[in-house]
PDB file of N, CA and C in Angstrom:
ATOM      1  N   MET A 876       0.844  -1.164   0.000  1.00 82.00           N
ATOM      2  CA  MET A 876       0.000   0.000   0.000  1.00 82.00           C
ATOM      3  C   MET A 876       0.896   1.236   0.000  1.00 82.00           C
ATOM      4  N   GLU A 877       0.625   2.150  -0.897  1.00 93.00           N
ATOM      5  CA  GLU A 877       1.417   3.366  -1.068  1.00 93.00           C
ATOM      6  C   GLU A 877       0.821   4.509  -0.246  1.00 93.00           C
ATOM      7  N   THR A 878       1.683   5.343   0.321  1.00 96.00           N
ATOM      8  CA  THR A 878       1.266   6.546   1.034  1.00 96.00           C
ATOM      9  C   THR A 878       1.806   7.747   0.282  1.00 96.00           C
ATOM     10  N   TRP A 879       0.983   8.787   0.172  1.00 95.00           N
ATOM     11  CA  TRP A 879       1.334   9.961  -0.604  1.00 95.00           C
ATOM     12  C   TRP A 879       1.044  11.199   0.233  1.00 95.00           C
ATOM     13  N   ARG A 880       2.062  11.981   0.526  1.00 96.00           N
ATOM     14  CA  ARG A 880       1.888  13.220   1.284  1.00 96.00           C
ATOM     15  C   ARG A 880       1.968  14.390   0.306  1.00 96.00           C
ATOM     16  N   ILE A 881       0.869  15.131   0.189  1.00 96.00           N
ATOM     17  CA  ILE A 881       0.775  16.257  -0.733  1.00 96.00           C
ATOM     18  C   ILE A 881       0.852  17.548   0.067  1.00 96.00           C
ATOM     19  N   ARG A 882       1.861  18.349  -0.210  1.00 95.00           N
ATOM     20  CA  ARG A 882       2.066  19.614   0.498  1.00 95.00           C
ATOM     21  C   ARG A 882       1.462  20.767  -0.295  1.00 95.00           C
ATOM     22  N   GLN A 883       0.891  21.721   0.414  1.00 92.00           N
ATOM     23  CA  GLN A 883       0.315  22.885  -0.241  1.00 92.00           C
ATOM     24  C   GLN A 883       1.417  23.698  -0.904  1.00 92.00           C
ATOM     25  N   GLY A 884       1.167  24.147  -2.136  1.00 90.00           N
ATOM     26  CA  GLY A 884       2.128  24.952  -2.875  1.00 90.00           C
ATOM     27  C   GLY A 884       3.126  24.158  -3.689  1.00 90.00           C
ATOM     28  N   VAL A 885       3.046  22.820  -3.623  1.00 92.00           N
ATOM     29  CA  VAL A 885       3.966  21.958  -4.375  1.00 92.00           C
ATOM     30  C   VAL A 885       3.153  21.139  -5.375  1.00 92.00           C
ATOM     31  N   PRO A 886       3.343  21.360  -6.687  1.00 92.00           N
ATOM     32  CA  PRO A 886       2.623  20.554  -7.681  1.00 92.00           C
ATOM     33  C   PRO A 886       3.262  19.170  -7.825  1.00 92.00           C
ATOM     34  N   TYR A 887       2.442  18.165  -7.982  1.00 96.00           N
ATOM     35  CA  TYR A 887       2.919  16.783  -8.125  1.00 96.00           C
ATOM     36  C   TYR A 887       2.506  16.254  -9.492  1.00 96.00           C
ATOM     37  N   ARG A 888       3.462  15.702 -10.209  1.00 95.00           N
ATOM     38  CA  ARG A 888       3.200  15.138 -11.540  1.00 95.00           C
ATOM     39  C   ARG A 888       3.139  13.617 -11.436  1.00 95.00           C
ATOM     40  N   ILE A 889       2.080  13.058 -12.016  1.00 93.00           N
ATOM     41  CA  ILE A 889       1.962  11.601 -12.079  1.00 93.00           C
ATOM     42  C   ILE A 889       1.458  11.201 -13.454  1.00 93.00           C
ATOM     43  N   ALA A 890       1.755   9.983 -13.860  1.00 91.00           N
ATOM     44  CA  ALA A 890       1.308   9.465 -15.142  1.00 91.00           C
ATOM     45  C   ALA A 890      -0.035   8.767 -14.968  1.00 91.00           C
ATOM     46  N   ASP A 891      -0.885   8.949 -15.970  1.00 89.00           N
ATOM     47  CA  ASP A 891      -2.178   8.260 -16.021  1.00 89.00           C
ATOM     48  C   ASP A 891      -2.344   7.766 -17.453  1.00 89.00           C
ATOM     49  N   GLY A 892      -1.842   6.574 -17.695  1.00 88.00           N
ATOM     50  CA  GLY A 892      -1.848   6.062 -19.060  1.00 88.00           C
ATOM     51  C   GLY A 892      -0.907   6.878 -19.925  1.00 88.00           C
ATOM     52  N   ASP A 893      -1.451   7.481 -21.001  1.00 90.00           N
ATOM     53  CA  ASP A 893      -0.621   8.258 -21.919  1.00 90.00           C
ATOM     54  C   ASP A 893      -0.614   9.754 -21.608  1.00 90.00           C
ATOM     55  N   ARG A 894      -1.246  10.171 -20.518  1.00 92.00           N
ATOM     56  CA  ARG A 894      -1.240  11.598 -20.167  1.00 92.00           C
ATOM     57  C   ARG A 894      -0.602  11.832 -18.804  1.00 92.00           C
ATOM     58  N   GLU A 895      -0.139  13.058 -18.623  1.00 95.00           N
ATOM     59  CA  GLU A 895       0.472  13.440 -17.351  1.00 95.00           C
ATOM     60  C   GLU A 895      -0.520  14.294 -16.564  1.00 95.00           C
ATOM     61  N   LEU A 896      -0.661  13.981 -15.287  1.00 96.00           N
ATOM     62  CA  LEU A 896      -1.552  14.742 -14.416  1.00 96.00           C
ATOM     63  C   LEU A 896      -0.726  15.614 -13.485  1.00 96.00           C
ATOM     64  N   LEU A 897      -1.259  16.780 -13.189  1.00 96.00           N
ATOM     65  CA  LEU A 897      -0.659  17.691 -12.227  1.00 96.00           C
ATOM     66  C   LEU A 897      -1.636  17.801 -11.060  1.00 96.00           C
ATOM     67  N   VAL A 898      -1.192  17.361  -9.885  1.00 97.00           N
ATOM     68  CA  VAL A 898      -2.037  17.302  -8.692  1.00 97.00           C
ATOM     69  C   VAL A 898      -1.542  18.345  -7.697  1.00 97.00           C
ATOM     70  N   GLY A 899      -2.492  19.090  -7.106  1.00 95.00           N
ATOM     71  CA  GLY A 899      -2.103  20.103  -6.142  1.00 95.00           C
ATOM     72  C   GLY A 899      -3.139  20.294  -5.051  1.00 95.00           C
ATOM     73  N   LEU A 900      -2.678  20.780  -3.938  1.00 94.00           N
ATOM     74  CA  LEU A 900      -3.524  21.083  -2.790  1.00 94.00           C
ATOM     75  C   LEU A 900      -3.804  22.582  -2.846  1.00 94.00           C
ATOM     76  N   SER A 901      -5.030  22.953  -3.242  1.00 92.00           N
ATOM     77  CA  SER A 901      -5.322  24.364  -3.476  1.00 92.00           C
ATOM     78  C   SER A 901      -5.803  25.100  -2.232  1.00 92.00           C
ATOM     79  N   ASP A 902      -6.371  24.389  -1.276  1.00 92.00           N
ATOM     80  CA  ASP A 902      -6.858  25.032  -0.061  1.00 92.00           C
ATOM     81  C   ASP A 902      -6.872  23.998   1.055  1.00 92.00           C
ATOM     82  N   ILE A 903      -6.622  24.468   2.270  1.00 94.00           N
ATOM     83  CA  ILE A 903      -6.615  23.554   3.409  1.00 94.00           C
ATOM     84  C   ILE A 903      -7.088  24.311   4.643  1.00 94.00           C
ATOM     85  N   GLY A 904      -7.865  23.632   5.471  1.00 90.00           N
ATOM     86  CA  GLY A 904      -8.361  24.208   6.712  1.00 90.00           C
ATOM     87  C   GLY A 904      -8.505  23.107   7.739  1.00 90.00           C
ATOM     88  N   PRO A 905      -8.990  23.417   8.920  1.00 89.00           N
ATOM     89  CA  PRO A 905      -9.149  22.387   9.946  1.00 89.00           C
ATOM     90  C   PRO A 905     -10.082  21.255   9.467  1.00 89.00           C
ATOM     91  N   GLY A 906      -9.513  20.099   9.220  1.00 91.00           N
ATOM     92  CA  GLY A 906     -10.299  18.926   8.848  1.00 91.00           C
ATOM     93  C   GLY A 906     -10.771  18.871   7.411  1.00 91.00           C
ATOM     94  N   THR A 907     -10.379  19.819   6.560  1.00 95.00           N
ATOM     95  CA  THR A 907     -10.784  19.788   5.152  1.00 95.00           C
ATOM     96  C   THR A 907      -9.638  20.221   4.250  1.00 95.00           C
ATOM     97  N   ALA A 908      -9.650  19.702   3.035  1.00 96.00           N
ATOM     98  CA  ALA A 908      -8.644  20.065   2.043  1.00 96.00           C
ATOM     99  C   ALA A 908      -9.268  20.017   0.661  1.00 96.00           C
ATOM    100  N   ARG A 909      -8.844  20.908  -0.216  1.00 97.00           N
ATOM    101  CA  ARG A 909      -9.309  20.947  -1.605  1.00 97.00           C
ATOM    102  C   ARG A 909      -8.155  20.507  -2.495  1.00 97.00           C
ATOM    103  N   LEU A 910      -8.343  19.379  -3.172  1.00 96.00           N
ATOM    104  CA  LEU A 910      -7.338  18.796  -4.049  1.00 96.00           C
ATOM    105  C   LEU A 910      -7.794  18.990  -5.492  1.00 96.00           C
ATOM    106  N   THR A 911      -6.898  19.465  -6.363  1.00 96.00           N
ATOM    107  CA  THR A 911      -7.253  19.654  -7.770  1.00 96.00           C
ATOM    108  C   THR A 911      -6.329  18.843  -8.660  1.00 96.00           C
ATOM    109  N   VAL A 912      -6.870  18.394  -9.793  1.00 96.00           N
ATOM    110  CA  VAL A 912      -6.135  17.589 -10.760  1.00 96.00           C
ATOM    111  C   VAL A 912      -6.296  18.238 -12.137  1.00 96.00           C
ATOM    112  N   HIS A 913      -5.173  18.469 -12.824  1.00 96.00           N
ATOM    113  CA  HIS A 913      -5.170  19.075 -14.155  1.00 96.00           C
ATOM    114  C   HIS A 913      -4.358  18.204 -15.110  1.00 96.00           C
ATOM    115  N   SER A 914      -4.656  18.337 -16.401  1.00 95.00           N
ATOM    116  CA  SER A 914      -3.879  17.680 -17.447  1.00 95.00           C
ATOM    117  C   SER A 914      -3.804  18.629 -18.635  1.00 95.00           C
ATOM    118  N   ASP A 915      -2.612  18.888 -19.120  1.00 91.00           N
ATOM    119  CA  ASP A 915      -2.396  19.801 -20.252  1.00 91.00           C
ATOM    120  C   ASP A 915      -3.076  21.146 -20.027  1.00 91.00           C
ATOM    121  N   GLY A 916      -3.015  21.653 -18.803  1.00 88.00           N
ATOM    122  CA  GLY A 916      -3.600  22.942 -18.480  1.00 88.00           C
ATOM    123  C   GLY A 916      -5.103  22.940 -18.311  1.00 88.00           C
ATOM    124  N   GLU A 917      -5.736  21.802 -18.466  1.00 94.00           N
ATOM    125  CA  GLU A 917      -7.190  21.674 -18.347  1.00 94.00           C
ATOM    126  C   GLU A 917      -7.551  21.016 -17.018  1.00 94.00           C
ATOM    127  N   TRP A 918      -8.605  21.512 -16.386  1.00 95.00           N
ATOM    128  CA  TRP A 918      -9.098  20.942 -15.142  1.00 95.00           C
ATOM    129  C   TRP A 918      -9.659  19.548 -15.418  1.00 95.00           C
ATOM    130  N   VAL A 919      -9.284  18.561 -14.591  1.00 94.00           N
ATOM    131  CA  VAL A 919      -9.760  17.183 -14.732  1.00 94.00           C
ATOM    132  C   VAL A 919     -10.722  16.833 -13.594  1.00 94.00           C
ATOM    133  N   ALA A 920     -10.322  17.159 -12.353  1.00 95.00           N
ATOM    134  CA  ALA A 920     -11.153  16.810 -11.193  1.00 95.00           C
ATOM    135  C   ALA A 920     -10.794  17.705 -10.014  1.00 95.00           C
ATOM    136  N   GLY A 921     -11.741  17.841  -9.114  1.00 96.00           N
ATOM    137  CA  GLY A 921     -11.520  18.558  -7.869  1.00 96.00           C
ATOM    138  C   GLY A 921     -12.215  17.813  -6.743  1.00 96.00           C
ATOM    139  N   TYR A 922     -11.593  17.750  -5.614  1.00 97.00           N
ATOM    140  CA  TYR A 922     -12.136  17.004  -4.476  1.00 97.00           C
ATOM    141  C   TYR A 922     -12.082  17.860  -3.220  1.00 97.00           C
ATOM    142  N   ASP A 923     -13.181  17.961  -2.512  1.00 97.00           N
ATOM    143  CA  ASP A 923     -13.214  18.539  -1.172  1.00 97.00           C
ATOM    144  C   ASP A 923     -13.171  17.361  -0.215  1.00 97.00           C
ATOM    145  N   LEU A 924     -12.078  17.222   0.508  1.00 98.00           N
ATOM    146  CA  LEU A 924     -11.818  16.006   1.270  1.00 98.00           C
ATOM    147  C   LEU A 924     -11.687  16.261   2.768  1.00 98.00           C
ATOM    148  N   GLY A 925     -12.089  15.274   3.533  1.00 97.00           N
ATOM    149  CA  GLY A 925     -11.889  15.242   4.971  1.00 97.00           C
ATOM    150  C   GLY A 925     -11.331  13.876   5.342  1.00 97.00           C
ATOM    151  N   PRO A 926     -10.920  13.687   6.585  1.00 97.00           N
ATOM    152  CA  PRO A 926     -10.385  12.392   7.004  1.00 97.00           C
ATOM    153  C   PRO A 926     -11.347  11.239   6.694  1.00 97.00           C
ATOM    154  N   GLY A 927     -10.815  10.187   6.060  1.00 97.00           N
ATOM    155  CA  GLY A 927     -11.613   9.023   5.712  1.00 97.00           C
ATOM    156  C   GLY A 927     -12.282   9.108   4.353  1.00 97.00           C
ATOM    157  N   ASP A 928     -12.303  10.291   3.719  1.00 98.00           N
ATOM    158  CA  ASP A 928     -12.893  10.426   2.383  1.00 98.00           C
ATOM    159  C   ASP A 928     -12.022   9.729   1.349  1.00 98.00           C
ATOM    160  N   GLU A 929     -12.640   9.403   0.203  1.00 97.00           N
ATOM    161  CA  GLU A 929     -11.936   8.711  -0.866  1.00 97.00           C
ATOM    162  C   GLU A 929     -11.966   9.518  -2.150  1.00 97.00           C
ATOM    163  N   CYS A 930     -10.944   9.313  -2.997  1.00 97.00           N
ATOM    164  CA  CYS A 930     -10.883   9.939  -4.311  1.00 97.00           C
ATOM    165  C   CYS A 930     -10.129   9.007  -5.258  1.00 97.00           C
ATOM    166  N   GLU A 931     -10.223   9.313  -6.562  1.00 95.00           N
ATOM    167  CA  GLU A 931      -9.493   8.532  -7.564  1.00 95.00           C
ATOM    168  C   GLU A 931      -8.573   9.464  -8.332  1.00 95.00           C
ATOM    169  N   ILE A 932      -7.287   9.117  -8.341  1.00 95.00           N
ATOM    170  CA  ILE A 932      -6.286   9.911  -9.053  1.00 95.00           C
ATOM    171  C   ILE A 932      -5.364   8.950  -9.787  1.00 95.00           C
ATOM    172  N   GLY A 933      -5.190   9.173 -11.073  1.00 91.00           N
ATOM    173  CA  GLY A 933      -4.269   8.363 -11.859  1.00 91.00           C
ATOM    174  C   GLY A 933      -4.646   6.898 -11.908  1.00 91.00           C
ATOM    175  N   GLY A 934      -5.940   6.601 -11.884  1.00 91.00           N
ATOM    176  CA  GLY A 934      -6.404   5.225 -11.952  1.00 91.00           C
ATOM    177  C   GLY A 934      -6.302   4.455 -10.647  1.00 91.00           C
ATOM    178  N   LYS A 935      -5.938   5.134  -9.554  1.00 93.00           N
ATOM    179  CA  LYS A 935      -5.852   4.490  -8.241  1.00 93.00           C
ATOM    180  C   LYS A 935      -6.846   5.129  -7.283  1.00 93.00           C
ATOM    181  N   ARG A 936      -7.358   4.326  -6.366  1.00 96.00           N
ATOM    182  CA  ARG A 936      -8.257   4.831  -5.327  1.00 96.00           C
ATOM    183  C   ARG A 936      -7.432   5.156  -4.092  1.00 96.00           C
ATOM    184  N   TRP A 937      -7.743   6.306  -3.466  1.00 97.00           N
ATOM    185  CA  TRP A 937      -7.016   6.794  -2.305  1.00 97.00           C
ATOM    186  C   TRP A 937      -7.999   7.160  -1.200  1.00 97.00           C
ATOM    187  N   THR A 938      -7.552   7.047   0.050  1.00 98.00           N
ATOM    188  CA  THR A 938      -8.333   7.516   1.186  1.00 98.00           C
ATOM    189  C   THR A 938      -7.482   8.510   1.977  1.00 98.00           C
ATOM    190  N   VAL A 939      -8.146   9.509   2.549  1.00 98.00           N
ATOM    191  CA  VAL A 939      -7.447  10.533   3.322  1.00 98.00           C
ATOM    192  C   VAL A 939      -7.122   9.966   4.699  1.00 98.00           C
ATOM    193  N   SER A 940      -5.834   9.897   5.022  1.00 97.00           N
ATOM    194  CA  SER A 940      -5.434   9.379   6.331  1.00 97.00           C
ATOM    195  C   SER A 940      -5.177  10.506   7.325  1.00 97.00           C
ATOM    196  N   SER A 941      -4.759  11.699   6.824  1.00 96.00           N
ATOM    197  CA  SER A 941      -4.582  12.832   7.734  1.00 96.00           C
ATOM    198  C   SER A 941      -4.509  14.145   6.966  1.00 96.00           C
ATOM    199  N   ILE A 942      -4.843  15.202   7.687  1.00 96.00           N
ATOM    200  CA  ILE A 942      -4.753  16.571   7.165  1.00 96.00           C
ATOM    201  C   ILE A 942      -4.035  17.391   8.223  1.00 96.00           C
ATOM    202  N   SER A 943      -3.000  18.103   7.800  1.00 94.00           N
ATOM    203  CA  SER A 943      -2.257  18.956   8.715  1.00 94.00           C
ATOM    204  C   SER A 943      -2.380  20.401   8.241  1.00 94.00           C
ATOM    205  N   THR A 944      -2.707  21.300   9.140  1.00 88.00           N
ATOM    206  CA  THR A 944      -2.880  22.711   8.802  1.00 88.00           C
ATOM    207  C   THR A 944      -1.575  23.476   9.032  1.00 88.00           C
ATOM    208  N   PRO A 945      -1.545  24.757   8.644  1.00 85.00           N
ATOM    209  CA  PRO A 945      -0.321  25.559   8.798  1.00 85.00           C
ATOM    210  C   PRO A 945       0.224  25.470  10.213  1.00 85.00           C
ATOM    211  N   PRO A 946       1.524  25.571  10.361  1.00 89.00           N
ATOM    212  CA  PRO A 946       2.465  26.177   9.426  1.00 89.00           C
ATOM    213  C   PRO A 946       3.010  25.232   8.358  1.00 89.00           C
ATOM    214  N   ARG A 947       2.791  23.932   8.428  1.00 89.00           N
ATOM    215  CA  ARG A 947       3.276  22.992   7.404  1.00 89.00           C
ATOM    216  C   ARG A 947       2.105  22.188   6.867  1.00 89.00           C
ATOM    217  N   PRO A 948       1.245  22.815   6.059  1.00 92.00           N
ATOM    218  CA  PRO A 948       0.032  22.134   5.611  1.00 92.00           C
ATOM    219  C   PRO A 948       0.306  20.997   4.621  1.00 92.00           C
ATOM    220  N   TYR A 949      -0.389  19.887   4.830  1.00 95.00           N
ATOM    221  CA  TYR A 949      -0.322  18.780   3.886  1.00 95.00           C
ATOM    222  C   TYR A 949      -1.565  17.907   4.012  1.00 95.00           C
ATOM    223  N   LEU A 950      -1.764  17.107   2.994  1.00 96.00           N
ATOM    224  CA  LEU A 950      -2.820  16.100   2.938  1.00 96.00           C
ATOM    225  C   LEU A 950      -2.117  14.773   2.735  1.00 96.00           C
ATOM    226  N   GLU A 951      -2.427  13.771   3.555  1.00 97.00           N
ATOM    227  CA  GLU A 951      -1.812  12.459   3.392  1.00 97.00           C
ATOM    228  C   GLU A 951      -2.852  11.477   2.900  1.00 97.00           C
ATOM    229  N   LEU A 952      -2.524  10.816   1.798  1.00 97.00           N
ATOM    230  CA  LEU A 952      -3.416   9.823   1.179  1.00 97.00           C
ATOM    231  C   LEU A 952      -2.790   8.441   1.280  1.00 97.00           C
ATOM    232  N   LYS A 953      -3.630   7.435   1.448  1.00 97.00           N
ATOM    233  CA  LYS A 953      -3.184   6.030   1.406  1.00 97.00           C
ATOM    234  C   LYS A 953      -3.938   5.328   0.304  1.00 97.00           C
ATOM    235  N   GLU A 954      -3.204   4.555  -0.465  1.00 97.00           N
ATOM    236  CA  GLU A 954      -3.794   3.815  -1.579  1.00 97.00           C
ATOM    237  C   GLU A 954      -4.709   2.710  -1.043  1.00 97.00           C
ATOM    238  N   LEU A 955      -5.873   2.591  -1.658  1.00 96.00           N
ATOM    239  CA  LEU A 955      -6.793   1.498  -1.321  1.00 96.00           C
ATOM    240  C   LEU A 955      -6.486   0.324  -2.249  1.00 96.00           C
ATOM    241  N   VAL A 956      -6.333  -0.839  -1.681  1.00 91.00           N
ATOM    242  CA  VAL A 956      -6.043  -2.019  -2.497  1.00 91.00           C
ATOM    243  C   VAL A 956      -7.104  -3.067  -2.318  1.00 91.00           C
TER     244      VAL A 956
END
């Protein structure tokens, strides 16, 4: 099972078949985070997430394991298998 820590302000590139996705954390607050996914400059998906919520990115299912607010904001996802 893979764990992915996404930090606010840092874009993450991942492959999804023949296209590249750019994943970013656009907003974060106590217990919530807004995750956005783009490809070739076009919006693909957006998720408003809280602990235990699920999303699909790059053909994989993920669940939110933790959200940390400033001063070091991040969203931690765990792959569902």
